[in-house]
Amino acid sequence: MSVLNVDKFQPGLSVDCVILGFHHNELKILLLKLKDLERWALPGGFVEKEEDVDKAAVRILRERTGLKNIFLQQFHLFGNVDRNEEAYADILLEKGIVDKELYDWLDQRFVTVGYYALVEYSRVEAPTPDYFSESCEWCSLSNLPNLWLDHGRILEKAHETLKRQLNYQPIGLNLLPPRFTMPELQALYETILGKTLDRRNFQRKMMGYGILIRTGERRTGGAHKSPWLYEFDEEKYRQGLADGLNAGW
Amino acid sequence: MSVLNVDKFQPGLSVDCVILGFHHNELKILLLKLKDLERWALPGGFVEKEEDVDKAAVRILRERTGLKNIFLQQFHLFGNVDRNEEAYADILLEKGIVDKELYDWLDQRFVTVGYYALVEYSRVEAPTPDYFSESCEWCSLSNLPNLWLDHGRILEKAHETLKRQLNYQPIGLNLLPPRFTMPELQALYETILGKTLDRRNFQRKMMGYGILIRTGERRTGGAHKSPWLYEFDEEKYRQGLADGLNAGW
DNA sequence: CTTTATTGTGTCTAATTGACGCAATAAAGG
DNA sequence: CCTTTATTGCGTCAATTAGACACAATAAAG
């Protein structure tokens, strides 16, 4: 038996996760540095034969981050034939990282399901590489390394989806610490959207959604006027997720 | 070899299409009546090993409707283990519709990719059943037959997706005849959304998108004042699809 | 104690949305 | 042939929302 019991898995199907965090006013993504290749990959894995695909995504996420109960959403299946065209398995076989059985498994045509996860950066204490990778690190979205296969495209699609969902879904509960300031929330929005927003209009709009609670406290320590600390009204937040925020029509 | 050369296909992966048309002010969906079962299924099929998944969807659509170049969009992968739990293959084997080889193929665990297509009802001249079905017909969305497996859920998800996309994407080019009246377009929107809209505000909003051209002509023949005929400005329409109509933020 | 950058609140205008009035019109019916 | 009727096209008005910006309050730094 190989390091992976390939018989356990659904053939030709994989899951890749775009795991996003927010730190120092930047969007970060968790990436794996592949062994013996100058490329990075999205955390991914295979789907067990007796496992729901959604569950596989949750498992993969837990394996890399140690987190469960996080926001995870399927966004696309990438199913082009030519998406597997990189002879990485050859290198793995050469280097003795995989045996022939696993090599053959990896060599088949794969379609992959993309999920994106929003996680609180600081809660990921020890990002863990998998068998095919030598490290697992947060990378800045604005300064990406060379990505493997079509993983750049997958990331791009996740980002597009997220941007669009910002228009009708709340965001932040899974990406920010439990308490945060309005400027922090705004910075998150601005980073995702890639543009600046008017501070005052942003506050008015956010408060209008009714998903924020102003705790009585302020964030002190920084220079200048100390901003209020907010937290999400989880009940209303969930309702916003389900019903949409300003649906139009 | 079975009626299907199963070796040609990617194992465990299928495509199902929600093919929607609009006729007599109702949304119609193309469904297949399964052989020897009182259930109906979405038009679907398998993905060839050397075939892009998107291409497979296009092929399946062409096989059932004869149409190509139609609007087709992937919306979700359905990957739960329990979605295959119906012993239809047993019946097929019993009745001699499939042989043992094909039976074994069908008996594996499948995940399916959902696509929805918007087609002009009248252009589908001879809906064609596949090997597993005895007929292929338009059914009214408001009066659905008993659906096979999770196909009801798949349809529901397609409908949800469509509803949401109405908020930021134009629709109708693929669903209506080349020329149509404003009330017809409104009826389409109302049907998809499942609610009535104000006639006058609808017109104002639609014209505001700038994707409609009023031809000089009117639809005559009906009683009452004859409405103008419109057509889509395909250039602007495509741009609306790409950039979104009223993106928010 | 002044300076400085930032935050909280409010205001004003323009644009959009929602509700509805009214005249024009095409066929049907007496 | 003229009235009736349901429908279409266009317009108006108020309410709401969005965009731009002014100003006072504030916390730390100098």
XYZ file of C-alpha atoms (C1' of nucleotides) in Angstrom:
558
model
C 0.000 0.000 0.000
C 1.198 3.468 -0.842
C 1.346 6.287 1.608
C -2.155 6.933 0.412
C -4.605 4.098 0.135
C -5.846 5.121 -3.269
C -8.602 2.512 -3.323
C -10.332 4.492 -0.642
C -10.854 7.469 -2.919
C -13.275 8.404 -5.618
C -11.258 8.321 -8.835
C -10.607 11.447 -10.851
C -12.124 13.796 -8.325
C -10.341 16.258 -6.110
C -11.172 19.222 -3.937
C -9.167 22.426 -3.741
C -9.659 25.047 -1.081
C -9.033 28.746 -1.349
C -8.486 29.531 2.305
C -8.555 33.242 2.931
C -7.553 35.163 5.989
C -7.143 38.835 6.734
C -4.058 40.213 8.414
C -2.378 43.597 8.512
C -4.997 44.932 6.171
C -4.160 42.355 3.579
C -5.912 39.315 2.238
C -3.855 36.223 2.830
C -4.210 32.828 1.283
C -2.950 29.546 2.660
C -0.687 27.810 0.150
C 1.395 24.665 0.057
C 4.930 24.601 -1.278
C 5.204 21.430 -3.334
C 8.106 19.106 -2.768
C 10.860 19.373 -5.347
C 9.044 21.907 -7.455
C 9.208 25.675 -7.422
C 5.470 25.925 -7.315
C 2.776 26.390 -4.778
C -0.595 24.729 -4.631
C -3.958 25.294 -3.046
C -4.645 22.986 -0.128
C -6.515 20.121 -1.669
C -7.195 16.465 -1.466
C -9.257 13.606 -2.663
C -12.785 12.562 -1.877
C -13.345 9.273 -0.145
C -15.741 6.888 -1.796
C -18.077 7.040 1.153
C -17.673 10.742 1.812
C -19.800 13.698 0.749
C -17.801 16.159 -1.306
C -18.690 18.959 1.093
C -17.438 16.818 3.949
C -14.192 16.182 2.121
C -13.663 19.926 1.860
C -14.292 20.304 5.582
C -11.849 17.509 6.317
C -9.146 18.979 4.108
C -9.593 22.306 5.764
C -9.296 20.765 9.180
C -6.208 18.841 8.176
C -4.401 22.013 7.098
C -5.649 24.514 9.637
C -6.899 22.504 12.583
C -10.127 24.477 12.371
C -13.617 23.205 12.114
C -16.891 25.064 11.907
C -15.655 27.594 9.461
C -17.333 29.268 6.557
C -16.847 27.111 3.514
C -18.524 27.494 0.189
C -18.335 25.595 -3.039
C -17.959 27.920 -5.989
C -17.036 26.030 -9.136
C -16.016 22.769 -10.693
C -12.948 22.943 -12.881
C -13.304 20.233 -15.435
C -11.177 20.954 -18.471
C -9.126 18.083 -19.745
C -5.995 20.143 -20.103
C -5.955 21.299 -16.509
C -3.784 18.359 -15.419
C -1.038 18.997 -17.891
C 1.964 19.186 -15.696
C 4.218 16.224 -15.250
C 4.599 16.678 -11.515
C 3.839 13.033 -10.813
C 6.919 12.103 -12.809
C 9.108 14.117 -10.484
C 7.449 12.568 -7.457
C 8.102 9.103 -8.839
C 11.701 9.947 -9.714
C 12.414 11.268 -6.261
C 10.798 8.256 -4.663
C 8.096 10.360 -3.040
C 5.381 8.203 -4.575
C 5.420 4.576 -5.641
C 4.150 3.230 -8.921
C 0.650 2.592 -7.625
C 0.205 6.123 -6.379
C 1.885 7.457 -9.496
C -0.721 5.777 -11.654
C -3.470 7.148 -9.479
C -2.138 10.661 -9.731
C -1.638 10.327 -13.455
C -5.334 9.991 -14.267
C -7.487 12.841 -15.433
C -8.846 14.866 -12.529
C -11.655 17.321 -12.191
C -11.541 19.464 -9.086
C -14.178 21.205 -7.044
C -13.253 24.623 -5.743
C -14.283 25.707 -2.259
C -13.434 28.922 -0.585
C -13.088 29.292 3.132
C -12.984 32.430 5.207
C -11.006 31.988 8.375
C -9.800 34.128 11.170
C -6.105 34.493 10.531
C -4.973 34.371 14.124
C -6.881 31.191 14.876
C -4.766 29.190 12.472
C -1.921 28.332 14.736
C 0.047 25.742 12.830
C -0.708 25.437 9.143
C 0.218 21.870 8.294
C 1.620 20.699 4.958
C 0.353 17.483 3.433
C 2.312 14.556 2.077
C 3.096 16.276 -1.205
C 4.250 19.551 0.226
C 7.113 20.755 2.357
C 5.456 23.748 3.910
C 2.132 25.423 4.390
C 2.127 29.188 4.643
C 0.038 32.295 4.419
C 0.822 34.249 1.281
C -0.222 37.733 0.420
C -2.779 37.898 -2.335
C -0.954 40.904 -3.701
C 2.312 39.032 -3.946
C 1.572 35.525 -5.066
C 4.197 32.878 -5.788
C 4.138 30.741 -8.891
C 1.059 28.568 -8.712
C 0.711 24.987 -9.832
C -1.566 23.944 -12.683
C -4.688 26.047 -12.920
C -4.628 27.021 -9.264
C -4.161 30.655 -10.195
C -7.358 30.510 -12.193
C -9.152 28.772 -9.332
C -8.065 31.470 -6.934
C -9.164 34.154 -9.358
C -12.588 32.592 -9.691
C -12.922 32.386 -5.920
C -12.061 36.041 -5.651
C -14.616 36.984 -8.304
C -17.270 34.988 -6.513
C -16.448 36.578 -3.201
C -16.583 40.055 -4.694
C -19.983 39.416 -6.137
C -21.332 37.904 -2.943
C -20.304 41.009 -1.083
C -23.226 42.708 -2.773
C -25.871 40.589 -1.172
C -24.240 38.730 1.683
C -22.648 39.827 4.905
C -19.002 39.042 5.369
C -16.522 39.313 8.165
C -17.866 37.023 10.844
C -15.425 34.356 9.809
C -12.628 36.610 8.729
C -12.324 39.072 11.582
C -11.737 38.545 15.283
C -14.869 38.494 17.443
C -14.545 42.205 18.073
C -13.346 44.667 15.506
C -13.560 48.316 14.625
C -15.441 49.889 11.768
C -12.221 50.928 10.002
C -11.055 47.320 10.210
C -14.250 46.056 8.657
C -13.988 48.711 5.998
C -10.411 47.740 5.244
C -11.600 44.180 4.723
C -14.210 45.309 2.218
C -11.765 47.582 0.469
C -9.204 44.830 0.196
C -11.640 42.342 -1.257
C -13.094 44.851 -3.660
C -9.781 46.367 -4.536
C -11.008 49.907 -4.181
C -11.455 52.537 -1.530
C -14.805 53.399 -0.044
C -16.027 56.509 1.681
C -15.623 55.986 5.389
C -18.839 57.714 6.387
C -21.068 56.186 3.755
C -19.612 52.794 4.557
C -20.531 53.116 8.201
C -24.036 54.241 7.403
C -24.600 51.368 4.991
C -23.177 48.727 7.304
C -25.222 49.937 10.235
C -28.234 49.938 7.975
C -27.904 46.183 7.520
C -28.567 45.758 11.203
C -26.044 42.969 11.620
C -23.608 44.909 13.784
C -23.711 45.478 17.507
C -21.682 48.244 18.993
C -20.170 46.976 22.213
C -19.717 49.727 24.728
C -15.967 49.575 24.417
C -13.362 51.220 22.285
C -10.059 50.076 20.903
C -7.422 52.087 22.764
C -3.680 52.136 22.287
C -3.393 53.597 18.828
C -2.876 57.264 18.338
C -5.858 59.462 17.591
C -9.449 59.021 18.499
C -10.180 55.488 19.584
C -12.840 53.739 17.557
C -15.752 51.698 18.854
C -15.524 47.964 18.974
C -18.258 46.076 17.165
C -19.354 42.496 17.037
C -21.735 40.714 14.724
C -25.287 39.984 15.718
C -24.957 36.346 14.777
C -28.665 35.775 14.537
C -29.183 38.652 12.126
C -25.955 37.809 10.337
C -27.111 34.301 9.590
C -30.416 35.655 8.424
C -28.577 38.048 6.128
C -26.626 35.133 4.699
C -29.797 33.222 4.069
C -32.053 35.975 2.754
C -29.599 38.365 1.201
C -29.030 41.915 2.264
C -30.477 44.128 -0.418
C -31.724 41.721 -2.980
C -32.956 44.170 -5.576
C -36.233 43.544 -7.402
C -19.681 -3.992 -25.346
C -22.782 -2.508 -23.789
C -24.993 -0.004 -25.512
C -22.696 2.477 -23.885
C -18.977 2.037 -24.111
C -18.388 2.761 -20.460
C -14.613 2.696 -20.788
C -14.890 5.890 -22.744
C -16.243 7.811 -19.768
C -14.809 9.407 -16.712
C -15.941 7.217 -13.805
C -18.293 8.541 -11.167
C -18.945 11.838 -12.885
C -22.113 12.954 -14.597
C -23.654 16.141 -15.875
C -27.275 17.136 -15.475
C -28.884 19.977 -17.352
C -31.764 22.130 -16.257
C -33.041 23.237 -19.644
C -35.499 26.049 -19.315
C -37.805 27.517 -21.889
C -40.619 30.020 -21.755
C -43.977 29.367 -23.337
C -47.478 30.673 -22.754
C -46.216 32.784 -19.916
C -44.882 29.771 -18.105
C -41.425 28.451 -17.410
C -40.956 25.048 -18.954
C -38.301 22.495 -18.275
C -37.222 19.657 -20.503
C -37.529 16.321 -18.718
C -37.005 12.692 -19.589
C -39.467 9.982 -18.639
C -37.393 7.053 -17.462
C -38.070 3.621 -18.862
C -40.052 1.370 -16.560
C -40.176 3.852 -13.750
C -42.783 6.422 -12.875
C -40.177 9.102 -12.546
C -38.724 11.825 -14.627
C -35.118 12.902 -14.847
C -33.127 15.905 -15.948
C -31.365 15.432 -19.250
C -27.939 14.257 -18.305
C -25.031 12.157 -19.302
C -21.484 11.196 -18.650
C -18.259 12.942 -19.341
C -15.837 11.411 -21.765
C -12.325 10.872 -20.534
C -10.941 13.249 -23.113
C -13.744 15.780 -22.896
C -14.005 19.024 -20.949
C -16.931 18.956 -18.542
C -18.333 22.118 -20.087
C -18.119 20.470 -23.489
C -19.968 17.446 -22.182
C -22.793 19.697 -21.071
C -22.925 21.288 -24.508
C -22.975 17.862 -26.132
C -25.768 16.599 -23.897
C -27.782 19.646 -24.645
C -27.306 19.214 -28.346
C -28.259 15.553 -28.139
C -31.581 16.364 -26.490
C -32.554 19.572 -28.196
C -30.567 19.698 -31.404
C -29.442 23.175 -30.424
C -25.968 24.498 -30.148
C -24.716 27.937 -29.200
C -27.101 28.334 -26.346
C -26.680 29.901 -22.968
C -25.335 27.308 -20.598
C -24.001 27.876 -17.134
C -22.579 25.605 -14.511
C -24.116 26.301 -11.139
C -23.258 23.563 -8.643
C -21.707 20.206 -8.032
C -23.921 17.771 -6.173
C -21.633 15.464 -4.318
C -23.431 13.821 -1.446
C -22.953 10.107 -1.089
C -26.625 9.445 -0.542
C -27.744 11.109 -3.737
C -27.523 7.858 -5.686
C -29.773 5.898 -3.414
C -32.338 4.579 -5.768
C -32.101 1.098 -7.118
C -33.051 2.051 -10.639
C -30.132 0.140 -12.130
C -31.638 -3.043 -10.712
C -34.801 -2.488 -12.675
C -32.835 -1.750 -15.816
C -30.919 -4.998 -15.397
C -34.055 -6.988 -14.710
C -35.790 -5.671 -17.777
C -32.743 -6.338 -19.887
C -32.285 -2.682 -20.687
C -28.697 -2.788 -19.468
C -26.239 -5.663 -19.338
C -24.078 -6.577 -16.364
C -21.172 -4.410 -17.445
C -23.294 -1.301 -17.758
C -25.113 -2.201 -14.570
C -21.849 -2.221 -12.666
C -20.913 1.100 -14.193
C -24.219 2.657 -13.211
C -24.011 1.196 -9.757
C -20.954 3.189 -8.726
C -21.117 6.369 -6.713
C -21.707 9.402 -8.879
C -21.260 13.090 -8.343
C -23.037 15.305 -10.812
C -22.407 18.777 -12.125
C -25.469 20.914 -12.629
C -25.752 23.211 -15.627
C -28.662 25.340 -16.541
C -29.542 26.292 -20.052
C -31.898 28.948 -21.300
C -33.364 28.141 -24.666
C -35.962 29.540 -26.941
C -38.883 27.196 -26.584
C -39.983 27.223 -30.193
C -36.527 26.436 -31.512
C -36.554 23.026 -29.870
C -38.328 21.082 -32.538
C -37.901 17.479 -31.527
C -36.794 16.851 -27.969
C -35.049 13.500 -28.109
C -35.029 10.926 -25.317
C -31.809 9.096 -24.500
C -31.218 5.386 -24.087
C -32.628 5.301 -20.570
C -35.793 7.208 -21.261
C -38.894 6.691 -23.288
C -39.782 10.291 -23.910
C -38.463 13.811 -23.654
C -40.944 16.550 -22.978
C -41.422 20.070 -21.803
C -43.000 20.172 -18.365
C -44.445 23.116 -16.594
C -42.387 24.281 -13.640
C -45.594 24.839 -11.753
C -46.763 21.297 -12.280
C -43.793 19.003 -11.990
C -43.948 15.242 -12.184
C -42.202 12.996 -9.722
C -38.486 13.548 -10.141
C -35.767 10.957 -9.918
C -33.107 11.016 -7.209
C -32.146 14.524 -6.162
C -33.173 16.070 -9.450
C -35.819 18.112 -7.708
C -33.142 19.626 -5.531
C -30.938 20.277 -8.544
C -33.750 22.070 -10.290
C -34.473 24.092 -7.185
C -30.854 25.169 -6.936
C -30.835 26.153 -10.597
C -33.927 28.247 -10.030
C -32.388 29.957 -7.002
C -29.261 30.725 -8.974
C -31.244 32.125 -11.858
C -33.299 34.300 -9.542
C -30.203 35.742 -7.993
C -28.506 36.338 -11.305
C -31.500 38.330 -12.444
C -30.296 41.037 -10.101
C -27.075 41.685 -11.911
C -27.351 40.007 -15.278
C -29.555 40.523 -18.288
C -31.775 37.664 -19.286
C -34.096 36.913 -22.125
C -31.850 36.843 -25.166
C -31.794 33.080 -25.033
C -35.268 32.569 -23.735
C -37.410 34.807 -25.887
C -37.874 34.980 -29.633
C -35.730 37.560 -31.448
C -38.498 40.128 -31.150
C -40.757 40.444 -28.184
C -42.918 42.936 -26.388
C -42.280 44.584 -23.063
C -45.179 42.734 -21.406
C -43.685 39.463 -22.618
C -40.320 40.317 -21.141
C -42.000 41.347 -17.927
C -43.942 38.097 -17.803
C -40.639 36.244 -18.064
C -39.211 38.145 -15.128
C -42.351 37.690 -13.104
C -42.409 33.981 -13.767
C -38.807 33.491 -12.772
C -39.144 35.629 -9.692
C -42.515 34.272 -8.766
C -44.006 37.669 -8.109
C -45.674 40.476 -9.950
C -43.901 43.674 -10.858
C -45.222 47.089 -11.611
C -45.572 47.393 -15.360
C -44.460 51.013 -15.543
C -41.499 50.723 -13.235
C -40.396 47.583 -14.995
C -40.287 49.333 -18.320
C -38.363 52.242 -16.903
C -35.782 49.987 -15.300
C -35.325 47.760 -18.314
C -34.892 50.699 -20.640
C -32.425 52.117 -18.177
C -30.140 49.136 -18.708
C -29.740 50.197 -22.302
C -29.792 46.675 -23.654
C -33.111 46.965 -25.486
C -33.787 48.386 -28.916
C -37.287 49.356 -29.829
C -37.904 48.271 -33.402
C -40.314 50.572 -35.183
C -42.973 47.867 -35.247
C -45.787 46.793 -33.020
C -47.359 43.451 -32.325
C -50.824 43.581 -33.825
C -53.588 41.022 -33.735
C -54.386 40.950 -30.042
C -57.166 43.012 -28.657
C -56.365 46.358 -27.060
C -53.518 48.696 -27.773
C -50.716 46.966 -29.635
C -47.363 47.006 -27.880
C -43.996 47.852 -29.387
C -41.673 45.082 -30.459
C -38.211 45.109 -28.937
C -35.021 43.266 -29.617
C -31.842 43.006 -27.608
C -28.820 45.070 -28.433
C -26.553 42.051 -28.450
C -23.396 44.045 -28.012
C -24.679 45.812 -24.905
C -26.331 42.627 -23.705
C -23.073 40.740 -23.772
C -21.389 43.592 -21.977
C -24.096 43.491 -19.331
C -23.484 39.772 -18.877
C -19.793 40.359 -18.443
C -19.788 43.468 -16.280
C -23.050 43.169 -14.418
C -25.937 45.557 -14.616
C -26.085 47.417 -11.338
C -23.278 45.946 -9.349
C -23.737 47.812 -6.097
C -20.707 49.092 -4.203
C -0.724 72.548 25.798
C -0.557 72.500 20.921
C -0.384 69.660 16.900
C -1.942 65.940 14.108
C -4.284 62.257 12.229
C -8.307 59.762 12.942
C -13.125 58.815 14.284
C -18.249 59.894 14.937
C -22.083 62.369 13.350
C -24.684 65.147 10.345
C -26.077 67.625 6.065
C -27.011 68.470 1.361
C -27.889 67.063 -3.327
C -28.534 63.777 -6.912
C -30.171 59.477 -8.274
C -33.158 55.595 -7.766
C -37.268 53.232 -6.368
C -42.132 52.499 -5.524
C -46.896 53.818 -6.149
C -50.129 55.515 -9.095
C -52.832 58.888 -12.715
C -54.203 59.504 -17.335
C -54.544 59.575 -22.199
C -54.068 56.665 -26.404
C -55.402 52.556 -28.692
C -57.095 48.116 -30.859
C -60.477 44.980 -31.019
C -65.088 43.321 -29.505
C -70.014 43.933 -29.001
C -74.355 45.890 -29.638
C -70.731 52.753 -36.551
C -70.105 54.012 -32.035
C -69.437 52.582 -27.352
C -67.164 49.570 -24.200
C -63.178 47.348 -22.334
C -58.750 45.926 -21.310
C -54.198 47.101 -22.341
C -50.177 50.028 -23.417
C -47.201 54.225 -23.221
C -45.829 58.045 -20.747
C -45.549 60.967 -16.849
C -45.715 62.579 -11.903
C -44.871 62.635 -7.035
C -43.086 61.199 -2.682
C -39.958 58.173 -0.216
C -35.689 56.066 -0.056
C -30.929 55.475 -1.085
C -26.341 56.833 -2.638
C -22.475 59.995 -3.109
C -19.835 63.914 -1.636
C -18.304 66.473 1.981
C -18.233 69.666 6.541
C -17.254 69.758 11.313
C -16.609 68.603 16.038
C -14.546 65.181 19.259
C -10.602 62.663 20.606
C -6.105 60.241 21.829
C -1.503 60.275 21.541
C 2.828 62.578 20.133
C 5.834 66.448 20.382
